Short mmCIF file of N, CA and C in Angstrom, two decimals:
data_model
loop_
_atom_site.label_atom_id
_atom_site.label_comp_id
_atom_site.label_asym_id
_atom_site.label_seq_id
_atom_site.Cartn_x
_atom_site.Cartn_y
_atom_site.Cartn_z
N MET A 1 -10.78 -6.58 17.18
CA MET A 1 -9.81 -5.52 17.03
C MET A 1 -9.81 -5.06 15.58
N PRO A 2 -10.18 -3.83 15.32
CA PRO A 2 -10.21 -3.36 13.94
C PRO A 2 -8.79 -3.13 13.42
N LEU A 3 -8.58 -3.48 12.17
CA LEU A 3 -7.30 -3.25 11.50
C LEU A 3 -7.53 -2.24 10.39
N PRO A 4 -7.37 -0.93 10.67
CA PRO A 4 -7.74 0.09 9.70
C PRO A 4 -6.87 0.07 8.45
N PHE A 5 -5.66 -0.47 8.52
CA PHE A 5 -4.80 -0.51 7.35
C PHE A 5 -5.19 -1.62 6.39
N LEU A 6 -6.03 -2.55 6.83
CA LEU A 6 -6.42 -3.67 5.98
C LEU A 6 -7.56 -3.32 5.06
N THR A 7 -8.43 -2.44 5.46
CA THR A 7 -9.56 -2.08 4.62
C THR A 7 -9.45 -0.63 4.19
N ALA A 8 -9.90 -0.38 3.00
CA ALA A 8 -9.95 1.00 2.51
C ALA A 8 -11.31 1.57 2.89
N ASP A 9 -11.40 2.85 2.83
CA ASP A 9 -12.67 3.48 3.13
C ASP A 9 -13.63 3.22 1.98
N ARG A 10 -14.82 2.79 2.32
CA ARG A 10 -15.81 2.44 1.30
C ARG A 10 -16.30 3.65 0.51
N ALA A 11 -16.10 4.83 1.02
CA ALA A 11 -16.56 6.02 0.32
C ALA A 11 -15.84 6.21 -1.00
N PHE A 12 -14.60 5.69 -1.14
CA PHE A 12 -13.90 5.80 -2.40
C PHE A 12 -14.60 5.01 -3.49
N GLU A 13 -15.22 3.90 -3.11
CA GLU A 13 -15.84 3.04 -4.10
C GLU A 13 -17.29 3.42 -4.38
N THR A 14 -17.93 4.14 -3.47
CA THR A 14 -19.34 4.44 -3.65
C THR A 14 -19.62 5.86 -4.08
N ALA A 15 -18.75 6.78 -3.78
CA ALA A 15 -19.01 8.18 -4.12
C ALA A 15 -18.51 8.48 -5.52
N ASP A 16 -19.43 8.58 -6.47
CA ASP A 16 -19.05 8.88 -7.84
C ASP A 16 -19.04 10.38 -8.11
N ASP A 17 -19.88 11.12 -7.41
CA ASP A 17 -19.99 12.54 -7.70
C ASP A 17 -19.04 13.40 -6.87
N VAL A 18 -18.52 12.87 -5.79
CA VAL A 18 -17.63 13.63 -4.91
C VAL A 18 -16.24 13.00 -5.00
N ALA A 19 -15.25 13.81 -5.39
CA ALA A 19 -13.90 13.27 -5.54
C ALA A 19 -13.25 13.00 -4.19
N LEU A 20 -13.48 13.86 -3.23
CA LEU A 20 -12.88 13.71 -1.90
C LEU A 20 -13.98 13.64 -0.87
N PRO A 21 -14.55 12.45 -0.63
CA PRO A 21 -15.76 12.33 0.18
C PRO A 21 -15.55 12.28 1.68
N PHE A 22 -14.56 12.98 2.23
CA PHE A 22 -14.26 12.85 3.65
C PHE A 22 -14.29 14.19 4.34
N ASP A 23 -14.76 14.17 5.59
CA ASP A 23 -14.74 15.38 6.40
C ASP A 23 -13.35 15.63 6.98
N ASP A 24 -12.70 14.56 7.44
CA ASP A 24 -11.38 14.68 8.04
C ASP A 24 -10.34 14.33 6.98
N ARG A 25 -9.91 15.31 6.24
CA ARG A 25 -8.96 15.07 5.16
C ARG A 25 -7.51 15.07 5.63
N ASP A 26 -7.29 15.39 6.90
CA ASP A 26 -5.93 15.36 7.43
C ASP A 26 -5.50 13.94 7.82
N HIS A 27 -6.43 13.03 7.86
CA HIS A 27 -6.17 11.64 8.23
C HIS A 27 -5.61 10.88 7.01
N TRP A 28 -4.49 10.16 7.19
CA TRP A 28 -3.92 9.38 6.09
C TRP A 28 -4.81 8.18 5.83
N ARG A 29 -5.16 7.94 4.56
CA ARG A 29 -6.03 6.82 4.20
C ARG A 29 -5.58 6.23 2.87
N ARG A 30 -5.85 4.95 2.72
CA ARG A 30 -5.53 4.25 1.48
C ARG A 30 -6.78 4.30 0.59
N PRO A 31 -6.66 4.77 -0.65
CA PRO A 31 -7.84 4.92 -1.50
C PRO A 31 -8.27 3.63 -2.21
N TYR A 32 -7.84 2.50 -1.73
CA TYR A 32 -8.21 1.22 -2.35
C TYR A 32 -8.01 0.12 -1.31
N ARG A 33 -8.57 -1.04 -1.62
CA ARG A 33 -8.38 -2.20 -0.74
C ARG A 33 -7.14 -2.96 -1.15
N PRO A 34 -6.47 -3.58 -0.22
CA PRO A 34 -5.32 -4.41 -0.59
C PRO A 34 -5.77 -5.55 -1.50
N GLY A 35 -4.92 -5.89 -2.44
CA GLY A 35 -5.26 -6.92 -3.42
C GLY A 35 -5.18 -8.33 -2.86
N PRO A 36 -5.71 -9.29 -3.60
CA PRO A 36 -5.73 -10.67 -3.12
C PRO A 36 -4.34 -11.28 -3.00
N TRP A 37 -3.39 -10.87 -3.82
CA TRP A 37 -2.04 -11.41 -3.72
C TRP A 37 -1.38 -10.96 -2.42
N ARG A 38 -1.57 -9.71 -2.07
CA ARG A 38 -0.97 -9.17 -0.85
C ARG A 38 -1.64 -9.79 0.39
N VAL A 39 -2.95 -9.87 0.38
CA VAL A 39 -3.67 -10.43 1.52
C VAL A 39 -3.39 -11.92 1.66
N GLY A 40 -3.31 -12.62 0.53
CA GLY A 40 -3.01 -14.06 0.57
C GLY A 40 -1.62 -14.34 1.13
N ALA A 41 -0.64 -13.55 0.71
CA ALA A 41 0.72 -13.74 1.22
C ALA A 41 0.77 -13.45 2.72
N ALA A 42 0.09 -12.39 3.16
CA ALA A 42 0.07 -12.07 4.59
C ALA A 42 -0.65 -13.16 5.38
N ALA A 43 -1.72 -13.70 4.82
CA ALA A 43 -2.44 -14.78 5.51
C ALA A 43 -1.57 -16.02 5.65
N LEU A 44 -0.82 -16.35 4.61
CA LEU A 44 0.08 -17.51 4.71
C LEU A 44 1.18 -17.27 5.74
N LEU A 45 1.69 -16.05 5.79
CA LEU A 45 2.70 -15.74 6.80
C LEU A 45 2.13 -15.82 8.21
N LEU A 46 0.90 -15.35 8.39
CA LEU A 46 0.27 -15.45 9.71
C LEU A 46 -0.02 -16.90 10.08
N LEU A 47 -0.37 -17.72 9.10
CA LEU A 47 -0.56 -19.15 9.36
C LEU A 47 0.76 -19.79 9.80
N LEU A 48 1.83 -19.44 9.10
CA LEU A 48 3.15 -19.93 9.49
C LEU A 48 3.51 -19.46 10.90
N ALA A 49 3.19 -18.21 11.21
CA ALA A 49 3.49 -17.68 12.54
C ALA A 49 2.73 -18.42 13.62
N SER A 50 1.50 -18.83 13.33
CA SER A 50 0.75 -19.58 14.35
C SER A 50 1.40 -20.93 14.65
N TYR A 51 1.92 -21.60 13.61
CA TYR A 51 2.63 -22.86 13.84
C TYR A 51 3.93 -22.63 14.61
N VAL A 52 4.61 -21.54 14.30
CA VAL A 52 5.86 -21.25 15.00
C VAL A 52 5.57 -20.90 16.47
N LEU A 53 4.49 -20.17 16.71
CA LEU A 53 4.12 -19.87 18.10
C LEU A 53 3.78 -21.14 18.87
N PHE A 54 3.06 -22.05 18.23
CA PHE A 54 2.74 -23.32 18.87
C PHE A 54 4.02 -24.11 19.16
N ALA A 55 4.96 -24.07 18.22
CA ALA A 55 6.25 -24.75 18.43
C ALA A 55 7.01 -24.09 19.57
N ALA A 56 6.92 -22.77 19.70
CA ALA A 56 7.61 -22.07 20.78
C ALA A 56 7.07 -22.51 22.13
N VAL A 57 5.75 -22.68 22.22
CA VAL A 57 5.15 -23.13 23.49
C VAL A 57 5.61 -24.55 23.82
N ILE A 58 5.61 -25.41 22.82
CA ILE A 58 6.03 -26.81 23.06
C ILE A 58 7.51 -26.85 23.46
N ILE A 59 8.34 -26.09 22.79
CA ILE A 59 9.77 -26.07 23.13
C ILE A 59 9.98 -25.53 24.54
N ALA A 60 9.23 -24.47 24.88
CA ALA A 60 9.39 -23.88 26.21
C ALA A 60 8.93 -24.84 27.30
N LEU A 61 7.88 -25.64 27.03
CA LEU A 61 7.38 -26.58 28.03
C LEU A 61 8.24 -27.83 28.17
N THR A 62 8.83 -28.28 27.06
CA THR A 62 9.59 -29.53 27.11
C THR A 62 11.09 -29.32 27.17
N GLY A 63 11.56 -28.24 26.66
CA GLY A 63 13.00 -28.00 26.63
C GLY A 63 13.34 -26.79 27.47
N SER A 64 14.28 -26.05 26.96
CA SER A 64 14.71 -24.86 27.70
C SER A 64 13.83 -23.66 27.32
N VAL A 65 13.67 -22.79 28.28
CA VAL A 65 12.85 -21.60 28.07
C VAL A 65 13.55 -20.64 27.11
N SER A 66 14.87 -20.60 27.11
CA SER A 66 15.60 -19.69 26.23
C SER A 66 15.41 -20.08 24.76
N GLU A 67 15.42 -21.38 24.47
CA GLU A 67 15.19 -21.82 23.09
C GLU A 67 13.76 -21.49 22.66
N GLY A 68 12.81 -21.66 23.56
CA GLY A 68 11.42 -21.28 23.27
C GLY A 68 11.29 -19.79 23.03
N GLY A 69 12.07 -19.00 23.77
CA GLY A 69 12.06 -17.55 23.58
C GLY A 69 12.60 -17.14 22.21
N VAL A 70 13.62 -17.86 21.74
CA VAL A 70 14.17 -17.57 20.41
C VAL A 70 13.13 -17.89 19.34
N VAL A 71 12.47 -19.02 19.47
CA VAL A 71 11.44 -19.39 18.49
C VAL A 71 10.25 -18.42 18.58
N PHE A 72 9.92 -17.97 19.77
CA PHE A 72 8.87 -16.97 19.94
C PHE A 72 9.26 -15.66 19.24
N GLY A 73 10.53 -15.27 19.34
CA GLY A 73 11.01 -14.08 18.65
C GLY A 73 10.92 -14.22 17.14
N VAL A 74 11.19 -15.42 16.62
CA VAL A 74 11.04 -15.67 15.18
C VAL A 74 9.57 -15.51 14.78
N ALA A 75 8.67 -16.00 15.59
CA ALA A 75 7.23 -15.86 15.30
C ALA A 75 6.81 -14.39 15.30
N LEU A 76 7.32 -13.63 16.25
CA LEU A 76 7.01 -12.20 16.27
C LEU A 76 7.56 -11.49 15.05
N ALA A 77 8.72 -11.90 14.57
CA ALA A 77 9.29 -11.30 13.36
C ALA A 77 8.43 -11.62 12.14
N VAL A 78 7.92 -12.84 12.06
CA VAL A 78 7.05 -13.22 10.94
C VAL A 78 5.74 -12.44 10.99
N ILE A 79 5.20 -12.22 12.17
CA ILE A 79 3.98 -11.42 12.32
C ILE A 79 4.24 -9.98 11.90
N ALA A 80 5.38 -9.43 12.30
CA ALA A 80 5.72 -8.06 11.92
C ALA A 80 5.88 -7.92 10.41
N VAL A 81 6.48 -8.92 9.77
CA VAL A 81 6.63 -8.90 8.31
C VAL A 81 5.27 -8.94 7.63
N SER A 82 4.37 -9.78 8.12
CA SER A 82 3.05 -9.86 7.49
C SER A 82 2.25 -8.58 7.67
N LEU A 83 2.35 -7.94 8.84
CA LEU A 83 1.65 -6.67 9.04
C LEU A 83 2.25 -5.55 8.19
N ARG A 84 3.56 -5.55 8.03
CA ARG A 84 4.18 -4.55 7.16
C ARG A 84 3.77 -4.77 5.71
N LEU A 85 3.65 -6.02 5.32
CA LEU A 85 3.20 -6.34 3.96
C LEU A 85 1.79 -5.81 3.72
N LEU A 86 0.93 -5.89 4.72
CA LEU A 86 -0.42 -5.35 4.58
C LEU A 86 -0.44 -3.83 4.59
N ARG A 87 0.52 -3.22 5.24
CA ARG A 87 0.57 -1.76 5.34
C ARG A 87 1.10 -1.10 4.07
N MET A 88 1.81 -1.85 3.24
CA MET A 88 2.41 -1.30 2.03
C MET A 88 1.34 -0.77 1.08
N GLY A 89 1.69 0.29 0.36
CA GLY A 89 0.77 0.85 -0.62
C GLY A 89 0.85 2.36 -0.66
N VAL A 90 -0.18 2.96 -1.21
CA VAL A 90 -0.24 4.41 -1.35
C VAL A 90 -1.28 4.94 -0.38
N TRP A 91 -0.93 6.00 0.34
CA TRP A 91 -1.81 6.64 1.30
C TRP A 91 -1.89 8.12 0.94
N VAL A 92 -3.07 8.71 1.06
CA VAL A 92 -3.25 10.12 0.72
C VAL A 92 -3.91 10.85 1.89
N SER A 93 -3.65 12.14 1.95
CA SER A 93 -4.30 13.02 2.91
C SER A 93 -4.18 14.43 2.37
N ALA A 94 -4.65 15.39 3.15
CA ALA A 94 -4.53 16.79 2.75
C ALA A 94 -3.07 17.25 2.76
N HIS A 95 -2.23 16.50 3.45
CA HIS A 95 -0.82 16.87 3.54
C HIS A 95 -0.02 16.46 2.32
N GLY A 96 -0.39 15.35 1.68
CA GLY A 96 0.36 14.88 0.53
C GLY A 96 0.04 13.44 0.18
N VAL A 97 0.95 12.84 -0.54
CA VAL A 97 0.81 11.44 -0.94
C VAL A 97 2.00 10.68 -0.35
N ARG A 98 1.72 9.51 0.19
CA ARG A 98 2.74 8.71 0.87
C ARG A 98 2.80 7.35 0.21
N HIS A 99 4.01 6.94 -0.18
CA HIS A 99 4.23 5.62 -0.76
C HIS A 99 4.96 4.78 0.28
N VAL A 100 4.26 3.81 0.84
CA VAL A 100 4.80 2.97 1.90
C VAL A 100 5.33 1.69 1.26
N GLY A 101 6.64 1.52 1.30
CA GLY A 101 7.28 0.30 0.82
C GLY A 101 7.58 -0.62 2.00
N PHE A 102 8.23 -1.72 1.71
CA PHE A 102 8.54 -2.65 2.80
C PHE A 102 9.57 -2.07 3.74
N PHE A 103 10.62 -1.45 3.20
CA PHE A 103 11.67 -0.88 4.03
C PHE A 103 11.63 0.63 4.10
N VAL A 104 11.12 1.29 3.05
CA VAL A 104 11.20 2.74 2.94
C VAL A 104 9.82 3.33 2.73
N THR A 105 9.56 4.45 3.41
CA THR A 105 8.33 5.21 3.21
C THR A 105 8.72 6.59 2.70
N ARG A 106 8.11 6.96 1.56
CA ARG A 106 8.39 8.27 0.96
C ARG A 106 7.11 9.09 0.98
N THR A 107 7.22 10.33 1.44
CA THR A 107 6.08 11.24 1.47
C THR A 107 6.40 12.46 0.64
N ALA A 108 5.46 12.82 -0.23
CA ALA A 108 5.59 14.04 -1.03
C ALA A 108 4.45 14.97 -0.66
N ARG A 109 4.77 16.17 -0.25
CA ARG A 109 3.75 17.17 0.05
C ARG A 109 3.11 17.62 -1.25
N TRP A 110 1.85 18.01 -1.17
CA TRP A 110 1.16 18.44 -2.39
C TRP A 110 1.82 19.67 -2.99
N GLN A 111 2.49 20.49 -2.20
CA GLN A 111 3.16 21.66 -2.73
C GLN A 111 4.36 21.27 -3.59
N GLN A 112 4.95 20.10 -3.35
CA GLN A 112 6.08 19.62 -4.13
C GLN A 112 5.64 18.89 -5.39
N VAL A 113 4.38 18.49 -5.47
CA VAL A 113 3.90 17.67 -6.58
C VAL A 113 3.50 18.58 -7.74
N VAL A 114 4.08 18.31 -8.91
CA VAL A 114 3.73 19.05 -10.12
C VAL A 114 2.55 18.38 -10.82
N ALA A 115 2.59 17.04 -10.91
CA ALA A 115 1.52 16.31 -11.60
C ALA A 115 1.42 14.90 -11.05
N VAL A 116 0.20 14.38 -11.06
CA VAL A 116 -0.07 12.97 -10.76
C VAL A 116 -0.78 12.43 -11.99
N ARG A 117 -0.16 11.46 -12.65
CA ARG A 117 -0.75 10.98 -13.90
C ARG A 117 -0.51 9.48 -14.09
N THR A 118 -1.37 8.91 -14.90
CA THR A 118 -1.26 7.50 -15.27
C THR A 118 -0.56 7.42 -16.62
N VAL A 119 0.48 6.60 -16.70
CA VAL A 119 1.25 6.45 -17.93
C VAL A 119 1.35 4.98 -18.30
N GLN A 120 1.49 4.73 -19.60
CA GLN A 120 1.71 3.39 -20.12
C GLN A 120 3.21 3.18 -20.18
N GLN A 121 3.73 2.16 -19.49
CA GLN A 121 5.17 1.92 -19.45
C GLN A 121 5.43 0.49 -19.00
N PRO A 122 6.66 0.00 -19.17
CA PRO A 122 7.01 -1.30 -18.61
C PRO A 122 6.98 -1.23 -17.07
N VAL A 123 6.31 -2.18 -16.45
CA VAL A 123 6.20 -2.22 -15.00
C VAL A 123 6.66 -3.59 -14.50
N ARG A 124 7.06 -3.63 -13.25
CA ARG A 124 7.52 -4.88 -12.66
C ARG A 124 6.32 -5.75 -12.29
N TRP A 125 6.44 -7.05 -12.54
CA TRP A 125 5.37 -8.00 -12.27
C TRP A 125 5.54 -8.50 -10.84
N LEU A 126 4.58 -8.15 -9.96
CA LEU A 126 4.58 -8.52 -8.54
C LEU A 126 5.88 -8.13 -7.84
N GLY A 127 6.50 -7.05 -8.29
CA GLY A 127 7.72 -6.56 -7.67
C GLY A 127 8.97 -7.34 -8.03
N LEU A 128 8.85 -8.32 -8.91
CA LEU A 128 9.99 -9.12 -9.32
C LEU A 128 10.75 -8.40 -10.44
N PRO A 129 11.95 -8.84 -10.78
CA PRO A 129 12.72 -8.16 -11.83
C PRO A 129 12.08 -8.23 -13.22
N ARG A 130 11.22 -9.18 -13.45
CA ARG A 130 10.58 -9.31 -14.77
C ARG A 130 9.64 -8.12 -15.01
N THR A 131 9.74 -7.50 -16.19
CA THR A 131 8.86 -6.38 -16.52
C THR A 131 7.90 -6.77 -17.63
N VAL A 132 6.71 -6.21 -17.54
CA VAL A 132 5.68 -6.39 -18.57
C VAL A 132 5.11 -5.01 -18.88
N GLN A 133 4.41 -4.93 -20.01
CA GLN A 133 3.79 -3.66 -20.37
C GLN A 133 2.54 -3.46 -19.53
N GLY A 134 2.40 -2.30 -18.93
CA GLY A 134 1.24 -2.03 -18.09
C GLY A 134 1.10 -0.55 -17.84
N GLN A 135 0.21 -0.21 -16.94
CA GLN A 135 -0.01 1.18 -16.57
C GLN A 135 0.58 1.42 -15.19
N ALA A 136 1.02 2.66 -14.99
CA ALA A 136 1.59 3.04 -13.70
C ALA A 136 1.11 4.43 -13.34
N LEU A 137 0.84 4.63 -12.07
CA LEU A 137 0.50 5.96 -11.56
C LEU A 137 1.79 6.57 -11.04
N THR A 138 2.18 7.70 -11.61
CA THR A 138 3.42 8.33 -11.24
C THR A 138 3.17 9.73 -10.69
N VAL A 139 4.09 10.17 -9.86
CA VAL A 139 4.04 11.51 -9.31
C VAL A 139 5.28 12.25 -9.82
N VAL A 140 5.06 13.39 -10.43
CA VAL A 140 6.16 14.25 -10.86
C VAL A 140 6.33 15.33 -9.81
N ARG A 141 7.51 15.34 -9.20
CA ARG A 141 7.79 16.31 -8.13
C ARG A 141 8.65 17.43 -8.67
N SER A 142 8.51 18.59 -8.08
CA SER A 142 9.27 19.75 -8.53
C SER A 142 10.73 19.68 -8.12
N ASP A 143 11.04 18.92 -7.08
CA ASP A 143 12.41 18.86 -6.57
C ASP A 143 13.19 17.65 -7.06
N ARG A 144 12.62 16.85 -7.97
CA ARG A 144 13.32 15.67 -8.48
C ARG A 144 13.16 15.57 -9.99
N ALA A 145 14.08 14.85 -10.59
CA ALA A 145 13.98 14.57 -12.02
C ALA A 145 12.90 13.52 -12.24
N ALA A 146 12.29 13.53 -13.41
CA ALA A 146 11.19 12.61 -13.70
C ALA A 146 11.66 11.16 -13.71
N GLU A 147 12.93 10.91 -14.03
CA GLU A 147 13.43 9.54 -14.06
C GLU A 147 13.67 8.98 -12.67
N ASP A 148 13.76 9.87 -11.69
CA ASP A 148 14.10 9.48 -10.32
C ASP A 148 12.94 8.81 -9.58
N THR A 149 11.73 9.11 -9.96
CA THR A 149 10.59 8.67 -9.16
C THR A 149 10.12 7.28 -9.58
N ALA A 150 9.83 6.47 -8.60
CA ALA A 150 9.27 5.15 -8.83
C ALA A 150 7.75 5.29 -8.92
N PRO A 151 7.09 4.43 -9.68
CA PRO A 151 5.63 4.53 -9.76
C PRO A 151 4.97 4.21 -8.42
N LEU A 152 3.88 4.92 -8.14
CA LEU A 152 3.13 4.67 -6.91
C LEU A 152 2.36 3.36 -7.00
N LEU A 153 1.60 3.22 -8.06
CA LEU A 153 0.77 2.04 -8.30
C LEU A 153 1.03 1.52 -9.70
N THR A 154 0.93 0.21 -9.88
CA THR A 154 1.00 -0.35 -11.23
C THR A 154 -0.11 -1.38 -11.39
N THR A 155 -0.41 -1.70 -12.62
CA THR A 155 -1.46 -2.70 -12.89
C THR A 155 -0.99 -4.11 -12.60
N HIS A 156 0.29 -4.29 -12.35
CA HIS A 156 0.83 -5.63 -12.11
C HIS A 156 1.49 -5.78 -10.75
N ASN A 157 1.13 -4.93 -9.78
CA ASN A 157 1.68 -5.13 -8.43
C ASN A 157 0.73 -6.03 -7.63
N ALA A 158 1.05 -6.27 -6.38
CA ALA A 158 0.29 -7.24 -5.58
C ALA A 158 -1.13 -6.78 -5.28
N ASP A 159 -1.42 -5.50 -5.45
CA ASP A 159 -2.77 -5.01 -5.18
C ASP A 159 -3.67 -5.06 -6.40
N PHE A 160 -3.12 -4.96 -7.60
CA PHE A 160 -3.97 -4.79 -8.78
C PHE A 160 -3.74 -5.80 -9.88
N LEU A 161 -3.00 -6.86 -9.65
CA LEU A 161 -2.78 -7.87 -10.67
C LEU A 161 -4.11 -8.55 -11.00
N GLY A 162 -4.57 -8.38 -12.23
CA GLY A 162 -5.84 -8.95 -12.65
C GLY A 162 -7.05 -8.12 -12.25
N ARG A 163 -6.84 -6.94 -11.72
CA ARG A 163 -7.93 -6.06 -11.26
C ARG A 163 -7.76 -4.67 -11.87
N THR A 164 -7.92 -4.56 -13.18
CA THR A 164 -7.68 -3.28 -13.85
C THR A 164 -8.71 -2.23 -13.45
N GLU A 165 -9.95 -2.64 -13.18
CA GLU A 165 -10.97 -1.67 -12.76
C GLU A 165 -10.60 -1.07 -11.40
N ALA A 166 -10.09 -1.89 -10.50
CA ALA A 166 -9.67 -1.39 -9.19
C ALA A 166 -8.48 -0.44 -9.34
N PHE A 167 -7.57 -0.75 -10.26
CA PHE A 167 -6.45 0.16 -10.50
C PHE A 167 -6.96 1.50 -11.03
N ASP A 168 -7.90 1.46 -11.95
CA ASP A 168 -8.44 2.70 -12.51
C ASP A 168 -9.11 3.55 -11.43
N ARG A 169 -9.90 2.91 -10.55
CA ARG A 169 -10.55 3.65 -9.46
C ARG A 169 -9.53 4.25 -8.51
N ALA A 170 -8.52 3.47 -8.14
CA ALA A 170 -7.50 3.96 -7.21
C ALA A 170 -6.69 5.09 -7.84
N ALA A 171 -6.31 4.93 -9.10
CA ALA A 171 -5.54 5.98 -9.78
C ALA A 171 -6.37 7.25 -9.91
N ASP A 172 -7.65 7.10 -10.23
CA ASP A 172 -8.51 8.28 -10.35
C ASP A 172 -8.66 9.00 -9.01
N SER A 173 -8.78 8.25 -7.93
CA SER A 173 -8.95 8.91 -6.64
C SER A 173 -7.67 9.60 -6.19
N VAL A 174 -6.49 9.00 -6.43
CA VAL A 174 -5.24 9.67 -6.08
C VAL A 174 -5.05 10.90 -6.95
N GLU A 175 -5.40 10.81 -8.23
CA GLU A 175 -5.32 11.98 -9.11
C GLU A 175 -6.28 13.07 -8.65
N ALA A 176 -7.45 12.69 -8.15
CA ALA A 176 -8.41 13.69 -7.65
C ALA A 176 -7.87 14.39 -6.42
N TRP A 177 -7.24 13.64 -5.51
CA TRP A 177 -6.63 14.26 -4.34
C TRP A 177 -5.53 15.23 -4.80
N GLY A 178 -4.73 14.80 -5.76
CA GLY A 178 -3.67 15.67 -6.25
C GLY A 178 -4.20 16.92 -6.91
N ALA A 179 -5.24 16.79 -7.72
CA ALA A 179 -5.83 17.95 -8.39
C ALA A 179 -6.44 18.93 -7.38
N GLU A 180 -7.05 18.40 -6.33
CA GLU A 180 -7.67 19.25 -5.32
C GLU A 180 -6.63 20.05 -4.55
N TYR A 181 -5.56 19.41 -4.15
CA TYR A 181 -4.60 20.08 -3.27
C TYR A 181 -3.47 20.76 -4.01
N GLN A 182 -3.28 20.49 -5.28
CA GLN A 182 -2.29 21.25 -6.05
C GLN A 182 -2.83 22.65 -6.35
N ARG A 183 -4.15 22.77 -6.46
CA ARG A 183 -4.77 24.08 -6.68
C ARG A 183 -4.65 24.95 -5.45
N GLY A 184 -4.90 24.30 -4.29
CA GLY A 184 -4.95 25.06 -3.04
C GLY A 184 -3.61 25.22 -2.48
#
């Protein structure tokens, strides 16, 4: 079963001369691969879910079916959390740029975007309250104040911690999508 949200399109990493190397630009796609921190956390959650599912089967066979159903529901919740964790990130298409968070998804149409740029600023380390100096990809929208917008990507989030080259490639590709569709 293919999981399209887990892998990025390889054309972003191989096409140096073409900024937007896709025929179907209306399809939402992530311009980078999920980082090792994000994939590792999701893998650990899925491992935990497998143990909980096994416990649900044992409880259902030896005890009451209702208690096994509750434990099965907990396992399904852990699986849903791990899949949502893998889905988080930045997605682009001809329609705009989409920032998928754990609870909230924000979409900005290219017509609303004034600029997409990389800035040097304090960023959160792995989403925790601690901030460090790093780079962030920000979107300036025409309908919001500049202070209102959260960064799309940072050098210290779960996708790019310790992977500055990957951050640069992802930021460049999102900026290329923005430059292409802000003109049109």
